Amino acid sequence: MSESDKPVSKLFEMCVRGDSYREDYDFEMFGEDVTAVLRPMKDEEFLPIAAFLKAHLDMDEEEAIDAVEAAKEEAEEAGEDSIDISQMDAEFVVAMQKAAVNALVGSYDGEGEFIEHDRDEAEKMVSMMVGGYSVELGGKALEIAGDVRDATKFRGSRGGQRRRGAE
């Protein structure tokens, strides 16, 4: 999705909220509706993953997101509940799981109450996920990271503004 395809309100919200920006990601796990709450990865978390993807798998984060989306579509077409990670590159799976851990900050209980997760809890949850759910979360984490980069280029953000006289 290009910068111009993203809703301006989302870009604006990312600019205004910055590090406190959160995004709910709804998916189905074992027949149950689940909502994970993800945050943008910080550069120190995102850049090593992006560098690894480029150096070892010759793909950027957009291509990684596309690979996850394609795997989700294949699973749906095959009538499967989740991505078959046994058909994916093991290093790719690990990179996506790392992205999921980095971005996962919470979820909702059965009554809709937010439950915050620290990094240890996120690692434990992602490691216990069976099937491709962890890869799906990792793909969404990369998508949010890409959205944040677009938000910093958005002219309403600090990253996109010019100082007077700099033109």
PDB file of C-alpha atoms in Angstrom:
ATOM      1  CA  MET A   1       0.000   0.000   0.000  1.00  0.00           C
ATOM      2  CA  SER A   2       1.493   3.305  -0.984  1.00  0.00           C
ATOM      3  CA  GLU A   3       1.516   6.405   1.186  1.00  0.00           C
ATOM      4  CA  SER A   4      -1.343   7.904  -0.806  1.00  0.00           C
ATOM      5  CA  ASP A   5      -3.477   4.769  -0.233  1.00  0.00           C
ATOM      6  CA  LYS A   6      -3.373   5.068   3.570  1.00  0.00           C
ATOM      7  CA  PRO A   7      -6.202   6.948   5.237  1.00  0.00           C
ATOM      8  CA  VAL A   8      -5.006  10.415   6.208  1.00  0.00           C
ATOM      9  CA  SER A   9      -6.724  10.046   9.585  1.00  0.00           C
ATOM     10  CA  LYS A  10      -4.549   7.032  10.416  1.00  0.00           C
ATOM     11  CA  LEU A  11      -1.413   8.876   9.345  1.00  0.00           C
ATOM     12  CA  PHE A  12      -2.473  11.885  11.378  1.00  0.00           C
ATOM     13  CA  GLU A  13      -3.211   9.720  14.414  1.00  0.00           C
ATOM     14  CA  MET A  14       0.217   8.088  14.154  1.00  0.00           C
ATOM     15  CA  CYS A  15       1.868  11.501  13.963  1.00  0.00           C
ATOM     16  CA  VAL A  16      -0.002  12.846  16.964  1.00  0.00           C
ATOM     17  CA  ARG A  17       0.246   9.765  19.189  1.00  0.00           C
ATOM     18  CA  GLY A  18       3.763   8.732  18.209  1.00  0.00           C
ATOM     19  CA  ASP A  19       5.116   6.037  20.528  1.00  0.00           C
ATOM     20  CA  SER A  20       1.757   5.617  22.256  1.00  0.00           C
ATOM     21  CA  TYR A  21       0.015   4.617  18.985  1.00  0.00           C
ATOM     22  CA  ARG A  22      -1.687   1.223  19.243  1.00  0.00           C
ATOM     23  CA  GLU A  23      -3.553  -0.790  16.660  1.00  0.00           C
ATOM     24  CA  ASP A  24      -5.994  -3.625  17.270  1.00  0.00           C
ATOM     25  CA  TYR A  25      -5.546  -6.643  15.031  1.00  0.00           C
ATOM     26  CA  ASP A  26      -8.498  -9.012  14.886  1.00  0.00           C
ATOM     27  CA  PHE A  27      -7.991 -12.570  13.757  1.00  0.00           C
ATOM     28  CA  GLU A  28      -9.396 -16.013  14.393  1.00  0.00           C
ATOM     29  CA  MET A  29      -7.384 -18.557  16.357  1.00  0.00           C
ATOM     30  CA  PHE A  30      -8.745 -22.084  16.780  1.00  0.00           C
ATOM     31  CA  GLY A  31     -12.232 -20.887  15.916  1.00  0.00           C
ATOM     32  CA  GLU A  32     -12.178 -18.064  18.471  1.00  0.00           C
ATOM     33  CA  ASP A  33     -12.065 -14.365  17.680  1.00  0.00           C
ATOM     34  CA  VAL A  34      -8.910 -12.812  19.127  1.00  0.00           C
ATOM     35  CA  THR A  35      -7.780  -9.201  19.209  1.00  0.00           C
ATOM     36  CA  ALA A  36      -4.087  -8.525  19.614  1.00  0.00           C
ATOM     37  CA  VAL A  37      -2.965  -4.993  20.403  1.00  0.00           C
ATOM     38  CA  LEU A  38       0.192  -4.036  18.531  1.00  0.00           C
ATOM     39  CA  ARG A  39       2.459  -1.020  18.752  1.00  0.00           C
ATOM     40  CA  PRO A  40       4.948   0.303  16.224  1.00  0.00           C
ATOM     41  CA  MET A  41       8.381  -1.249  16.613  1.00  0.00           C
ATOM     42  CA  LYS A  42      11.165   1.095  17.601  1.00  0.00           C
ATOM     43  CA  ASP A  43      14.083   1.451  15.195  1.00  0.00           C
ATOM     44  CA  GLU A  44      16.284  -0.698  17.444  1.00  0.00           C
ATOM     45  CA  GLU A  45      13.730  -3.508  17.061  1.00  0.00           C
ATOM     46  CA  PHE A  46      12.711  -2.985  13.449  1.00  0.00           C
ATOM     47  CA  LEU A  47      16.036  -2.271  11.741  1.00  0.00           C
ATOM     48  CA  PRO A  48      17.735  -5.585  12.666  1.00  0.00           C
ATOM     49  CA  ILE A  49      14.721  -7.487  11.317  1.00  0.00           C
ATOM     50  CA  ALA A  50      14.672  -5.429   8.108  1.00  0.00           C
ATOM     51  CA  ALA A  51      18.440  -5.864   7.684  1.00  0.00           C
ATOM     52  CA  PHE A  52      18.172  -9.611   8.273  1.00  0.00           C
ATOM     53  CA  LEU A  53      15.366  -9.968   5.730  1.00  0.00           C
ATOM     54  CA  LYS A  54      17.415  -8.062   3.145  1.00  0.00           C
ATOM     55  CA  ALA A  55      20.781  -9.725   3.807  1.00  0.00           C
ATOM     56  CA  HIS A  56      19.656 -13.325   4.261  1.00  0.00           C
ATOM     57  CA  LEU A  57      16.400 -13.576   2.332  1.00  0.00           C
ATOM     58  CA  ASP A  58      16.834 -10.743  -0.207  1.00  0.00           C
ATOM     59  CA  MET A  59      13.472  -9.180   0.631  1.00  0.00           C
ATOM     60  CA  ASP A  60      12.349  -5.904   2.113  1.00  0.00           C
ATOM     61  CA  GLU A  61       9.569  -5.573   4.667  1.00  0.00           C
ATOM     62  CA  GLU A  62       6.940  -4.977   1.956  1.00  0.00           C
ATOM     63  CA  GLU A  63       7.889  -8.267   0.299  1.00  0.00           C
ATOM     64  CA  ALA A  64       7.741  -9.989   3.694  1.00  0.00           C
ATOM     65  CA  ILE A  65       4.246  -8.600   4.279  1.00  0.00           C
ATOM     66  CA  ASP A  66       3.235  -9.794   0.798  1.00  0.00           C
ATOM     67  CA  ALA A  67       4.636 -13.275   1.567  1.00  0.00           C
ATOM     68  CA  VAL A  68       2.558 -13.474   4.744  1.00  0.00           C
ATOM     69  CA  GLU A  69      -0.573 -12.276   2.919  1.00  0.00           C
ATOM     70  CA  ALA A  70      -0.015 -14.824   0.134  1.00  0.00           C
ATOM     71  CA  ALA A  71       0.418 -17.603   2.700  1.00  0.00           C
ATOM     72  CA  LYS A  72      -2.818 -16.530   4.432  1.00  0.00           C
ATOM     73  CA  GLU A  73      -4.674 -16.630   1.103  1.00  0.00           C
ATOM     74  CA  GLU A  74      -3.267 -20.077   0.302  1.00  0.00           C
ATOM     75  CA  ALA A  75      -4.358 -21.364   3.715  1.00  0.00           C
ATOM     76  CA  GLU A  76      -7.863 -19.956   3.259  1.00  0.00           C
ATOM     77  CA  GLU A  77      -8.149 -21.467  -0.227  1.00  0.00           C
ATOM     78  CA  ALA A  78      -7.033 -24.839   1.169  1.00  0.00           C
ATOM     79  CA  GLY A  79      -9.627 -24.608   3.945  1.00  0.00           C
ATOM     80  CA  GLU A  80      -6.967 -24.340   6.648  1.00  0.00           C
ATOM     81  CA  ASP A  81      -7.332 -22.240   9.782  1.00  0.00           C
ATOM     82  CA  SER A  82      -3.819 -20.831   9.700  1.00  0.00           C
ATOM     83  CA  ILE A  83      -0.654 -20.484   7.671  1.00  0.00           C
ATOM     84  CA  ASP A  84       1.374 -23.672   7.268  1.00  0.00           C
ATOM     85  CA  ILE A  85       4.758 -22.492   8.522  1.00  0.00           C
ATOM     86  CA  SER A  86       6.352 -25.814   7.588  1.00  0.00           C
ATOM     87  CA  GLN A  87       6.130 -24.600   3.981  1.00  0.00           C
ATOM     88  CA  MET A  88       7.997 -21.373   4.792  1.00  0.00           C
ATOM     89  CA  ASP A  89      11.677 -20.606   5.183  1.00  0.00           C
ATOM     90  CA  ALA A  90      12.595 -21.261   8.845  1.00  0.00           C
ATOM     91  CA  GLU A  91      14.617 -18.034   9.085  1.00  0.00           C
ATOM     92  CA  PHE A  92      11.669 -16.069   7.717  1.00  0.00           C
ATOM     93  CA  VAL A  93       9.389 -17.605  10.353  1.00  0.00           C
ATOM     94  CA  VAL A  94      11.816 -16.673  13.143  1.00  0.00           C
ATOM     95  CA  ALA A  95      12.072 -13.093  11.843  1.00  0.00           C
ATOM     96  CA  MET A  96       8.273 -12.758  11.734  1.00  0.00           C
ATOM     97  CA  GLN A  97       7.965 -14.201  15.244  1.00  0.00           C
ATOM     98  CA  LYS A  98      10.531 -11.693  16.499  1.00  0.00           C
ATOM     99  CA  ALA A  99       8.502  -8.876  14.927  1.00  0.00           C
ATOM    100  CA  ALA A 100       5.357 -10.214  16.617  1.00  0.00           C
ATOM    101  CA  VAL A 101       7.060 -10.274  20.031  1.00  0.00           C
ATOM    102  CA  ASN A 102       8.403  -6.752  19.536  1.00  0.00           C
ATOM    103  CA  ALA A 103       5.003  -5.314  18.637  1.00  0.00           C
ATOM    104  CA  LEU A 104       2.598  -7.262  20.885  1.00  0.00           C
ATOM    105  CA  VAL A 105       1.607  -5.158  23.908  1.00  0.00           C
ATOM    106  CA  GLY A 106      -1.778  -6.518  24.860  1.00  0.00           C
ATOM    107  CA  SER A 107      -5.042  -8.238  24.088  1.00  0.00           C
ATOM    108  CA  TYR A 108      -8.612  -8.297  25.350  1.00  0.00           C
ATOM    109  CA  ASP A 109     -10.216 -10.805  27.694  1.00  0.00           C
ATOM    110  CA  GLY A 110     -13.655 -12.361  27.197  1.00  0.00           C
ATOM    111  CA  GLU A 111     -15.369  -9.306  28.674  1.00  0.00           C
ATOM    112  CA  GLY A 112     -13.522  -6.894  26.390  1.00  0.00           C
ATOM    113  CA  GLU A 113     -11.147  -5.604  29.067  1.00  0.00           C
ATOM    114  CA  PHE A 114      -7.661  -4.676  27.885  1.00  0.00           C
ATOM    115  CA  ILE A 115      -4.859  -6.815  29.299  1.00  0.00           C
ATOM    116  CA  GLU A 116      -1.372  -5.389  28.938  1.00  0.00           C
ATOM    117  CA  HIS A 117       1.467  -7.803  28.138  1.00  0.00           C
ATOM    118  CA  ASP A 118       5.117  -7.203  28.942  1.00  0.00           C
ATOM    119  CA  ARG A 119       7.879  -8.513  26.689  1.00  0.00           C
ATOM    120  CA  ASP A 120       8.270 -11.779  28.626  1.00  0.00           C
ATOM    121  CA  GLU A 121       4.550 -12.486  28.304  1.00  0.00           C
ATOM    122  CA  ALA A 122       4.629 -11.609  24.602  1.00  0.00           C
ATOM    123  CA  GLU A 123       7.565 -13.987  24.047  1.00  0.00           C
ATOM    124  CA  LYS A 124       5.760 -16.757  25.910  1.00  0.00           C
ATOM    125  CA  MET A 125       2.513 -16.251  23.988  1.00  0.00           C
ATOM    126  CA  VAL A 126       4.179 -16.098  20.582  1.00  0.00           C
ATOM    127  CA  SER A 127       6.257 -19.199  21.366  1.00  0.00           C
ATOM    128  CA  MET A 128       3.088 -21.101  22.337  1.00  0.00           C
ATOM    129  CA  MET A 129       1.179 -20.193  19.179  1.00  0.00           C
ATOM    130  CA  VAL A 130       0.575 -23.227  17.007  1.00  0.00           C
ATOM    131  CA  GLY A 131       0.507 -22.860  13.258  1.00  0.00           C
ATOM    132  CA  GLY A 132       1.031 -19.620  11.460  1.00  0.00           C
ATOM    133  CA  TYR A 133      -0.608 -17.219  13.888  1.00  0.00           C
ATOM    134  CA  SER A 134       2.759 -15.892  15.058  1.00  0.00           C
ATOM    135  CA  VAL A 135       3.809 -15.265  11.454  1.00  0.00           C
ATOM    136  CA  GLU A 136       0.507 -13.521  10.773  1.00  0.00           C
ATOM    137  CA  LEU A 137       1.082 -11.224  13.783  1.00  0.00           C
ATOM    138  CA  GLY A 138       4.650 -10.583  12.621  1.00  0.00           C
ATOM    139  CA  GLY A 139       3.413  -9.562   9.185  1.00  0.00           C
ATOM    140  CA  LYS A 140       0.977  -7.122  10.769  1.00  0.00           C
ATOM    141  CA  ALA A 141       3.808  -5.754  12.958  1.00  0.00           C
ATOM    142  CA  LEU A 142       5.872  -5.053   9.832  1.00  0.00           C
ATOM    143  CA  GLU A 143       2.862  -3.410   8.197  1.00  0.00           C
ATOM    144  CA  ILE A 144       2.456  -1.061  11.178  1.00  0.00           C
ATOM    145  CA  ALA A 145       6.188  -0.281  11.059  1.00  0.00           C
ATOM    146  CA  GLY A 146       5.809   0.657   7.379  1.00  0.00           C
ATOM    147  CA  ASP A 147       2.800   2.817   8.217  1.00  0.00           C
ATOM    148  CA  VAL A 148       4.869   4.664  10.816  1.00  0.00           C
ATOM    149  CA  ARG A 149       7.564   5.387   8.247  1.00  0.00           C
ATOM    150  CA  ASP A 150       4.852   6.756   5.957  1.00  0.00           C
ATOM    151  CA  ALA A 151       3.495   8.845   8.840  1.00  0.00           C
ATOM    152  CA  THR A 152       6.876  10.489   9.349  1.00  0.00           C
ATOM    153  CA  LYS A 153       6.819  11.479   5.672  1.00  0.00           C
ATOM    154  CA  PHE A 154       3.267  12.821   6.012  1.00  0.00           C
ATOM    155  CA  ARG A 155       3.442  16.591   5.879  1.00  0.00           C
ATOM    156  CA  GLY A 156       1.524  16.924   9.149  1.00  0.00           C
ATOM    157  CA  SER A 157       4.272  15.120  11.061  1.00  0.00           C
ATOM    158  CA  ARG A 158       7.451  16.514  12.499  1.00  0.00           C
ATOM    159  CA  GLY A 159       9.448  14.406  10.065  1.00  0.00           C
ATOM    160  CA  GLY A 160       7.773  15.956   7.043  1.00  0.00           C
ATOM    161  CA  GLN A 161       7.788  19.598   8.047  1.00  0.00           C
ATOM    162  CA  ARG A 162      10.278  22.103   6.787  1.00  0.00           C
ATOM    163  CA  ARG A 163      11.590  24.937   8.844  1.00  0.00           C
ATOM    164  CA  ARG A 164      11.079  28.424   7.539  1.00  0.00           C
ATOM    165  CA  GLY A 165      13.861  29.437   5.227  1.00  0.00           C
ATOM    166  CA  ALA A 166      14.800  25.821   4.462  1.00  0.00           C
ATOM    167  CA  GLU A 167      12.971  25.888   1.136  1.00  0.00           C
TER     168      GLU A 167
END
